[in-house]
Amino acid sequence: MDRNTFTGLFLIMLIMVGGFYLIKPSPEEIKKEKERTEAAAAAKNGKKPAATKAAATAAPQTVDSAALKGPFGSAVAGKAQQIVLENSDVKVELSTLGGKVESVELKGYKTFDKKALVLFDGDGNTFGTTVNAAGRNFNTATLYFAPVQASKNNVTLRLSYSPTQYIDYTYTLADKGFKLDLNIKPISMDALIGNNGVLNLNWAASLHKQEKDMTQERQFSTVYYKLLDDNVEHLSVSEDEQKDVTDKKVKWVSFKQHFFSNVLISKTGFEKAKLAVSTDVNSQADVKQMKADLAVAKDASGTYPLEFYFGPNQFERLKDQGYDLQEQVDMGWGPLKYINRFAVLPIFNALNAFNWNYGIIILVLTILLKVVLSPLTYKSYLSMAKMRVLKPEMDEIKAKVGEDNPTLLQQEYLKLYKKAGVNPLGGCLPLLLQMPIVIAFFRFFPSLFELRGESFLWMKDLSTYDAVISWGQTIPVLGNHISLMCLLMTISTLIYTYFNNQLSGATGQMKYIGYITPLIFFGMLNSYPAGLNYYYFLANMLTFGQQYLIRLMVDDKKIHAKIQENKAKPEDPKKKKSGFSARLEEMMRQQQQAQQKKK
């Protein structure tokens, strides 16, 4: 590594460390955040701060008695009641305040710290529609419904405007599954709803942290939506964003987290949608805040049929729900998506049918992949072996031509390659063909729900990092821990690079770059799932084994003899140069002429 490169890397490291201390929060900010986090935790456990309790108790008493005689009468004041619908998979708690779904607990799953998995609850969740009465706009989220019919899996909540005018919310939960039906049926309320019978729904939720790594959970959480008879799209995962969808109907809107989703589906389609996602970066309890303002038309019977999905982002399970909900699972972009969906995922599902430990499944998956790619690995090794055999002759050319004329040096190298019948890119092309698959796994494992909470060896959860060392403060790039599997993967990559350099004869800058790259990836992958780093580690170890076997089959002496035989053959004048070779030679010729003009 030359002095300039070393100086640049040192300055980058200095800026990163300095920036960390410059943006470090003050003691006052830390104190405020601690108080806010404690208040949020208390609210989540059902304990409200004293001030909040007082406000909640006093609120009904401050209602003007005249308001009780106005629009919606007694519905403007009251005390919220909770009604529970429950099946084998989900527990849904409804509130008479707003007639909303107040909280959802998924029974078969736990948070990373083994607590009940509640998707959302409390005041951070709202659901309502706007109606106009007596010249005033009322949002049903602030009004009190009354249960008029209830059974084990069905309940009707009614918001009364008058004895003959009301809105019914009918919730129905099947004996199993993650779907909750909601039918909104207004009776003699068309004049209040207006908009030609189009209902304006306001839905918002603050989604609770479920996973170990808040940063990664936020990277996979945002608002998704499906255009009717069209693609599934989403808002930004990294920034706050708002978007109005008015030119096309929307089939569903999803408040998606990393491994779980809250989806609202319209059977008639939403006429328009105004969507928003935001992040409270100071919060350690909630991942993101999501909001959707939706306009929905009634069906032929005069009702507004809706459907919720509260459940895991497991590809096959989402696919079974219909409506293309599986498109929320991030399988990558472009060709990566198709590799994961139509090649990797089917193989993974086939192996999963054996009920093996997921560590074993990843091992078998890696072996199968290496076997399929073994012809490319062999060609790459063979090409590097040819270049290694040619290196003494290349050194002779370098000594004769000198290093002060790189264009002429490359021209002489090309002549040697041509005579010897060697493709200098032969070792790179097979590796490039493998890169899409390697990158596809980079998207596959972080999105794979099946790894969540699954252990293997010392790794307690293959869907997140396996910290062997942790510390309090966050260091730029590295974070607040060191992942053992990421460390093993990096060490194996450095060893692989060392042996690869011996095979290819790499020297100079290329040699150092080969060692720097794994260290950069260590910083990138340190917080990624242990399952992903485990795969990369296995891939390195299996490559070692492949190269050892190939080395036993490849004889350098035979390669050298073949090269000398090719060099001795007279050049065929009728043989047409490849387009790449012709362009490369022309480019070098022009560079040589330009250098001569400068002289």
C-alpha atoms as one frame of an Amber mdcrd trajectory, in Angstrom:
protein
   0.000   0.000   0.000   1.511   3.338  -1.052   1.693   6.413   1.172  -1.256
   8.211  -0.465  -3.584   5.231  -0.008  -2.569   4.825   3.632  -3.020   8.563
   4.286  -6.503   8.514   2.714  -7.659   5.546   4.785  -6.247   7.132   7.957
  -8.083  10.408   7.295 -11.376   8.570   6.654 -11.002   6.712   9.964 -10.180
   9.983  11.751 -13.282  11.707  10.320 -15.542   8.779  11.297 -14.258   8.646
  14.894 -14.389  12.436  15.233 -17.914  12.549  13.831 -19.039   9.957  16.374
 -18.035  12.163  19.287 -19.390  15.342  17.670 -22.893  13.894  17.251 -22.915
  12.214  20.665 -26.065  13.364  22.587 -25.670  15.636  25.593 -26.444  14.418
  29.166 -29.666  16.485  29.113 -30.810  14.806  25.890 -30.004  11.376  27.326
 -32.019  12.201  30.473 -35.044  13.359  28.450 -34.902  10.230  26.266 -34.711
   8.020  29.356 -37.803   9.675  30.856 -39.678   9.362  27.541 -38.707   5.677
  27.156 -39.812   4.876  30.731 -43.158   6.568  30.083 -43.609   4.586  26.842
 -42.731   1.321  28.606 -45.207   2.077  31.375 -47.934   2.738  28.820 -47.152
  -0.531  27.023 -47.544  -2.465  30.294 -50.920  -0.868  30.935 -49.676   1.677
  33.480 -50.368   5.277  32.568 -48.506   8.223  34.127 -50.449  10.070  36.827
 -51.131  13.062  34.582 -52.537  10.802  31.857 -54.797   8.995  34.312 -56.189
  12.261  35.609 -56.903  13.506  32.109 -58.637  10.262  31.180 -60.810  10.374
  34.299 -61.644  14.043  33.963 -62.408  14.000  30.232 -65.988  12.668  30.442
 -66.809  15.184  33.230 -65.768  18.182  31.127 -68.342  17.446  28.394 -70.939
  20.179  28.162 -74.389  18.792  28.904 -75.642  20.533  25.775 -73.281  18.416
  23.692 -75.031  15.288  24.950 -78.248  16.586  23.377 -76.538  17.449  20.094
 -75.369  15.228  17.221 -74.557  11.656  18.365 -75.913  12.460  21.838 -74.388
  10.284  24.558 -71.854   8.825  22.110 -69.634  11.891  22.593 -68.838  10.826
  26.165 -68.423   7.555  27.959 -65.986   4.996  29.233 -64.081   2.735  26.878
 -64.818  -0.973  27.149 -62.668  -3.764  25.773 -64.053  -6.757  23.884 -61.839
  -9.705  23.009 -62.077 -11.906  19.904 -59.732 -14.857  20.031 -58.784 -17.957
  18.084 -55.854 -20.371  18.086 -53.546 -17.916  16.297 -54.449 -14.389  17.308
 -55.984 -12.404  20.143 -57.753  -9.200  19.034 -58.847  -6.608  21.572 -61.549
  -4.183  20.385 -62.434  -0.890  22.049 -65.847   0.753  22.160 -63.999   4.101
  21.824 -63.948   4.468  18.061 -65.023   0.851  17.582 -61.414   0.143  16.653
 -58.996  -2.740  16.916 -57.057  -1.513  19.940 -54.426  -4.237  20.148 -53.372
  -7.451  18.426 -51.360 -10.264  19.988 -49.982 -13.131  17.911 -50.161 -16.247
  20.066 -47.555 -18.489  18.447 -44.756 -15.915  18.523 -42.663 -13.996  21.020
 -40.559 -10.868  20.864 -36.769 -11.217  20.822 -36.762 -11.025  24.644 -39.469
 -13.745  24.962 -42.395 -11.451  25.775 -45.892 -11.608  24.291 -45.791 -10.337
  20.709 -48.197  -7.383  20.533 -48.152  -5.651  17.157 -49.670  -2.406  18.460
 -51.856  -1.137  21.292 -53.020   1.969  23.102 -53.281   5.533  21.895 -50.710
   5.037  19.136 -53.398   3.264  17.103 -56.433   5.043  15.619 -59.185   4.025
  13.219 -62.170   6.096  12.235 -64.272   7.760   9.569 -65.424  11.340   9.152
 -69.133  12.266   9.106 -70.768  15.683   8.958 -73.617  16.437  11.343 -75.236
  19.787  12.151 -72.541  21.588  10.174 -69.711  19.960  12.128 -67.240  17.223
  11.182 -67.089  14.301  13.595 -64.490  11.555  13.516 -65.884   8.265  14.751
 -62.509   7.531  16.392 -63.486   9.975  19.171 -67.019   8.642  19.646 -68.259
   5.744  21.752 -69.812   2.668  20.190 -72.040   0.188  22.015 -71.963  -3.596
  21.581 -75.332  -4.794  20.285 -74.477  -8.356  19.350 -71.605 -10.552  20.499
 -70.512 -14.186  20.277 -67.267 -16.099  20.563 -65.884 -14.970  17.208 -68.258
 -12.182  16.191 -69.272  -8.809  17.578 -71.232  -5.818  16.272 -70.432  -2.362
  17.642 -72.968   0.383  16.953 -72.509   4.140  16.800 -75.967   5.701  17.151
 -76.901   9.063  15.677 -80.593   8.527  16.305 -82.786   5.472  16.944 -83.123
   4.948  13.193 -79.700   6.237  12.071 -76.493   4.469  13.047 -73.261   2.860
  11.843 -72.503  -0.789  12.612 -68.970  -2.216  12.744 -69.239  -6.005  12.547
 -66.013  -7.891  13.317 -65.710 -11.602  12.522 -62.757 -13.834  13.400 -62.509
 -17.413  12.089 -61.598 -20.328  14.359 -58.021 -20.152  13.127 -55.887 -17.907
  10.967 -54.750 -14.308  10.985 -57.600 -12.593   9.139 -60.230 -10.415  10.763
 -63.286  -9.371   8.715 -64.800  -5.940   9.229 -68.100  -4.928   7.619 -69.088
  -1.294   8.033 -72.802  -0.805   7.484 -74.372   2.662   7.770 -78.138   2.757
   8.206 -79.866   5.894   6.863 -76.572   7.808   7.117 -76.008   8.710   3.464
 -76.736  12.383   4.025 -74.121  12.562   6.814 -71.487  10.564   4.977 -71.918
  12.471   1.701 -69.254  12.044  -1.005 -71.690   9.921  -3.042 -71.438   7.194
  -0.459 -67.620   7.117  -0.399 -66.390   6.568   3.161 -63.230   8.370   4.315
 -61.230   6.110   6.626 -58.340   7.288   8.803 -56.028   4.512  10.026 -52.790
   5.024  11.948 -50.547   2.850  14.098 -47.282   3.120  15.986 -45.693  -0.311
  15.629 -43.818  -1.826  18.561 -40.288  -3.167  18.430 -40.270  -6.957  18.044
 -36.679  -7.761  17.059 -33.269  -7.491  18.697 -31.777  -4.953  16.297 -33.913
  -1.813  15.997 -31.781  -0.457  13.134 -32.300  -3.543  10.971 -36.001  -3.748
  11.859 -36.470  -0.173  10.653 -34.624  -0.963   7.413 -37.330  -3.492   6.523
 -40.366  -1.551   7.807 -42.565   0.843   5.832 -45.991   1.268   4.224 -46.709
  -1.111   1.337 -49.721  -0.925  -0.968 -51.078  -2.787  -3.981 -52.592  -1.002
  -6.915 -55.730  -2.728  -8.147 -54.720  -5.145 -10.948 -51.174  -3.786 -10.826
 -47.892  -3.898  -8.921 -47.145  -3.758  -5.210 -45.260  -0.594  -4.235 -43.977
   0.913  -1.012 -42.821   4.123   0.622 -39.222   4.779   1.603 -37.639   2.464
   4.166 -34.903   4.953   5.095 -36.673   8.334   5.186 -39.973   9.883   6.253
 -42.299  10.056   3.251 -45.848  10.936   2.257 -47.568   9.914  -0.946 -50.972
  10.502  -2.512 -52.338   7.769  -4.755 -55.256   9.251  -6.676 -54.912   8.049
 -10.254 -55.509   4.353  -9.544 -57.507   2.242  -7.123 -55.672   0.577  -4.250
 -56.493  -2.993  -3.238 -54.747  -3.031   0.127 -52.476  -1.036   2.424 -49.998
  -2.672   4.767 -48.192  -1.303   7.797 -45.277  -3.684   7.355 -42.590  -4.463
   9.885 -39.561  -6.666   9.310 -41.270  -9.976  10.102 -44.935  -9.030  10.709
 -47.608  -7.068   8.865 -50.833  -5.209   9.579 -52.810  -5.167   6.334 -56.146
  -3.511   5.567 -57.828  -4.966   2.465 -60.812  -3.508   0.623 -62.880  -5.981
  -1.317 -64.174  -3.167  -3.530 -60.871  -1.290  -3.690 -59.912   2.057  -2.163
 -60.792   4.940  -4.482 -57.748   6.910  -3.324 -55.127   6.776  -0.614 -52.909
   9.222   1.229 -50.059   7.310   2.868 -47.313   8.344   5.274 -44.443   6.788
   7.214 -42.233   8.456   9.803 -39.632   7.458  12.366 -39.110   8.774  15.876
 -35.353   8.193  15.971 -35.291   8.782  19.735 -37.763   5.997  20.430 -36.469
   2.641  21.567 -39.969   1.181  21.964 -41.620   1.843  18.577 -40.189   1.077
  15.158 -42.120   3.501  12.956 -45.332   5.468  12.793 -47.572   4.749   9.794
 -50.734   6.396   8.556 -53.279   5.885   5.784 -56.204   8.115   4.809 -58.411
   6.018   2.537 -61.582   6.495   0.530 -63.683   3.363   0.103 -66.900   2.883
  -1.888 -69.784   0.696  -0.740 -70.756  -2.513  -2.466 -74.133  -3.426  -3.992
 -75.620  -4.234  -0.572 -74.708  -0.814   0.830 -71.926  -2.066   3.121 -68.192
  -1.439   3.126 -66.504  -4.883   3.272 -62.990  -4.778   4.689 -60.513  -7.367
   5.868 -57.505  -7.178   8.171 -54.465  -9.448   8.101 -52.424  -9.437  11.298
 -49.649 -11.997  10.971 -46.149 -13.095   9.987 -44.384 -12.141   6.760 -43.780
 -15.744   5.787 -43.724 -15.923   1.999 -45.859 -19.028   1.509 -48.339 -18.045
   4.221 -48.807 -14.588   2.689 -49.215 -16.168  -0.733 -52.016 -18.355   0.624
 -53.910 -15.251   1.815 -54.278 -14.024  -1.764 -54.149 -10.457  -3.068 -50.359
 -10.766  -3.719 -49.542 -10.083  -0.061 -46.303 -12.071  -0.509 -44.918  -9.181
  -2.568 -44.143  -7.460   0.738 -41.295  -9.899   1.356 -38.177  -8.177   0.048
 -36.442 -10.671  -2.222 -34.256  -8.049  -3.902 -34.572  -6.136  -7.159 -34.338
  -7.114 -10.824 -32.775 -10.532 -11.476 -32.009 -11.038  -7.764 -35.746 -11.227
  -7.045 -36.264 -13.971  -9.639 -33.226 -15.961  -8.475 -34.512 -15.956  -4.897
 -38.168 -16.557  -5.737 -37.898 -19.223  -8.416 -34.629 -20.966  -7.509 -33.473
 -20.439  -3.926 -36.869 -20.363  -2.178 -38.249 -23.577  -3.770 -35.052 -25.452
  -2.846 -35.192 -24.044   0.677 -38.854 -25.075   1.052 -38.069 -28.573  -0.244
 -35.291 -28.964   2.332 -37.521 -27.492   5.033 -39.967 -30.353   4.484 -37.400
 -32.703   6.117 -37.814 -30.803   9.426 -34.072 -30.432   9.861 -32.448 -27.751
  11.953 -32.115 -24.584   9.888 -28.349 -24.628  10.333 -28.297 -28.008   8.571
 -30.659 -26.738   5.868 -28.329 -23.800   5.132 -25.389 -26.216   4.969 -27.144
 -28.508   2.471 -28.346 -25.498   0.456 -24.759 -24.212   0.237 -23.432 -27.612
  -0.837 -26.065 -27.885  -3.585 -25.210 -24.402  -4.806 -21.490 -25.168  -4.887
 -22.099 -28.371  -6.828 -24.177 -26.503  -9.422 -21.502 -23.795  -9.750 -18.537
 -26.198  -9.717 -17.981 -26.011 -13.544 -17.547 -22.247 -13.247 -15.231 -22.695
 -10.268 -13.117 -25.162 -12.280 -12.850 -22.794 -15.250 -11.865 -19.926 -12.979
  -9.148 -22.003 -11.295  -7.849 -23.269 -14.647  -7.603 -19.729 -16.009  -5.697
 -18.567 -12.919  -3.356 -21.539 -13.270  -2.589 -20.522 -16.877  -1.843 -16.968
 -15.791   0.415 -18.294 -13.044   2.353 -20.410 -15.534   2.751 -17.379 -17.820
   3.989 -15.109 -15.033   7.748 -15.763 -15.606   7.375 -14.751 -19.266   5.325
 -11.710 -18.274   8.093 -10.691 -15.876  10.610 -10.932 -18.718   8.453  -8.660
 -20.895   8.108  -6.218 -18.004  11.904  -6.125 -17.519  12.466  -5.549 -21.276
   9.775  -2.878 -21.830   9.939  -1.185 -18.438   7.142   0.269 -16.315   7.302
   3.817 -17.694   5.229   2.871 -20.756   2.188   0.971 -19.437   0.357   1.081
 -22.788   3.195  -0.664 -24.628   3.533  -3.119 -21.736  -0.151  -4.073 -22.000
   0.177  -4.468 -25.766   3.049  -6.924 -25.297   1.051  -8.782 -22.679  -1.878
  -9.086 -25.093   0.432 -10.492 -27.769   1.653 -13.097 -25.292  -1.921 -14.011
 -24.263  -2.902 -14.355 -27.913   0.013 -16.621 -28.788  -0.465 -18.760 -25.698
  -4.241 -19.027 -26.205  -4.959 -17.585 -22.772  -7.887 -15.315 -21.897  -6.760
 -12.859 -19.182 -10.392 -12.415 -18.122 -11.031 -16.149 -17.949 -10.635 -16.184
 -14.171 -12.912 -13.178 -13.665 -15.852 -14.074 -15.887 -16.875 -17.252 -13.990
 -16.718 -15.275 -10.746 -18.851 -12.504 -12.249 -21.451 -15.073 -13.295 -21.627
 -16.261  -9.690 -21.984 -12.750  -8.238 -25.771 -12.395  -8.827 -26.336 -15.542
  -6.763 -24.037 -14.333  -3.975 -25.831 -10.961  -3.880 -29.241 -12.678  -4.055
 -28.469 -14.471  -0.786 -27.608 -11.060   0.690 -31.305 -10.184   0.283 -32.723
 -13.678   0.871 -31.559 -14.452   4.411 -32.484 -11.099   6.072 -36.050 -11.466
   4.713 -36.462 -15.150   5.579 -39.077 -15.409   8.326 -38.301 -19.076   8.971
 -34.949 -18.177  10.579 -36.578 -15.952  13.208 -35.896 -17.328  16.691 -34.210
 -20.478  15.340 -30.936 -21.489  16.977 -27.903 -23.403  15.759 -24.708 -24.118
  17.688 -23.982 -20.945  19.721 -26.249 -18.798  17.521 -29.476 -18.291  19.462
 -31.304 -16.568  16.604 -30.230 -17.026  12.990 -32.281 -13.995  11.912 -30.086
 -11.519  13.815 -26.450 -11.056  14.813 -24.705 -13.325  17.320 -22.774 -10.934
  19.557 -19.720 -12.466  21.195 -18.566  -9.094  22.559 -20.837  -6.115  23.284
 -20.314  -2.635  24.674 -22.534   0.292  25.573 -21.819   3.000  23.035 -22.168
   2.708  19.281 -19.011   2.939  17.202 -19.460   4.146  13.598 -19.574   1.284
  11.061 -18.942  -1.412  13.702 -21.900  -0.703  16.013 -21.971  -1.859  19.651
 -20.896  -5.480  19.268 -18.811  -8.004  17.375 -20.639 -10.884  15.724 -18.751
 -14.160  16.124 -20.017 -15.684  12.882 -19.208 -12.490  10.981 -15.721 -12.594
  12.491 -15.252 -16.228  11.413 -16.555 -15.385   7.947 -14.059 -12.501   7.654
 -11.133 -14.642   8.812 -12.054 -17.370   6.321 -12.295 -14.748   3.551  -8.835
 -13.378   4.407  -7.407 -16.921   4.304  -9.180 -17.546   0.991  -7.725 -14.278
  -0.363  -4.223 -15.313   0.691  -4.404 -18.653  -1.125  -6.138 -17.066  -4.100
  -3.275 -14.576  -4.426  -0.833 -17.483  -4.394  -2.764 -19.118  -7.225  -3.206
 -16.012  -9.357   0.146 -14.407  -8.590  -1.516 -11.084  -7.674   0.915  -8.359
  -6.639   0.932  -4.648  -5.861  -2.287  -2.737  -5.264  -4.518  -5.665  -6.298
  -2.978  -7.789  -3.581  -3.734  -5.216  -0.876  -7.257  -4.546  -2.158  -7.970
  -8.255  -1.747  -7.208  -7.952   1.970  -8.961  -4.609   2.546 -12.282  -5.702
   0.989 -13.083  -8.425   3.603 -12.440  -5.898   6.385 -14.897  -3.473   4.788
 -17.480  -6.249   4.529 -16.903  -7.097   8.187 -18.146  -3.623   9.106 -21.099
  -3.976   6.726 -22.190  -7.472   7.781 -21.455  -7.273  11.508 -25.113  -6.443
  12.265 -26.599  -8.688   9.591 -28.238 -12.047  10.423 -25.992 -14.810  11.683
 -27.643 -17.079   9.082 -26.266 -14.927   6.253 -22.730 -14.833   7.668 -22.957
 -18.568   8.333 -23.765 -19.123   4.647 -20.807 -16.991   3.501 -18.536 -18.842
   5.937 -19.704 -22.214   4.599 -19.253 -21.000   1.016 -15.619 -20.088   1.776
 -14.877 -23.421   3.437 -16.457 -25.406   0.584 -14.484 -23.338  -1.928 -11.295
 -24.353  -0.116 -12.291 -27.976  -0.543 -13.156 -27.497  -4.214  -9.871 -25.793
  -4.988  -7.937 -28.532  -3.197  -9.621 -31.201  -5.311  -9.167 -29.191  -8.512
  -5.507 -28.664  -7.729  -5.073 -32.425  -7.574  -6.581 -32.693 -11.060  -4.698
 -29.778 -12.680  -1.034 -30.316 -13.630   0.942 -27.069 -14.123   3.494 -28.881
 -16.300   0.803 -30.024 -18.713  -0.657 -26.529 -18.801   2.786 -25.085 -19.552
   3.365 -27.625 -22.320  -0.004 -26.813 -23.869   0.753 -23.094 -23.774   4.114
 -23.615 -25.467   2.410 -25.745 -28.097  -0.092 -22.951 -28.752   2.706 -20.396
 -29.023   4.527 -22.546 -31.581   1.505 -22.692 -33.876   1.528 -20.169 -36.740
  -1.163 -17.535 -36.494  -4.186 -18.218 -38.670  -4.712 -15.055 -40.801  -8.335
 -16.039 -41.467  -9.152 -16.200 -37.782 -11.355 -13.253 -36.905 -10.614 -11.299
 -33.782 -13.320 -10.999 -31.194 -15.027  -7.627 -30.947 -13.643  -7.109 -27.446
 -10.068  -7.893 -28.483 -10.297  -5.625 -31.521 -11.614  -2.707 -29.448  -8.997
  -3.270 -26.775  -6.146  -3.277 -29.297  -7.506  -0.165 -31.006  -7.790   1.645
 -27.694  -4.198   0.792 -26.784  -2.989   1.860 -30.223  -4.624   5.244 -29.773
  -3.112   5.622 -26.313   0.324   4.790 -27.710  -0.066   7.437 -30.440  -1.191
  10.023 -27.885   1.872   9.347 -25.736   4.191   9.676 -28.746   2.641  13.074
 -29.641   3.288  14.333 -26.110   6.955  13.450 -26.523
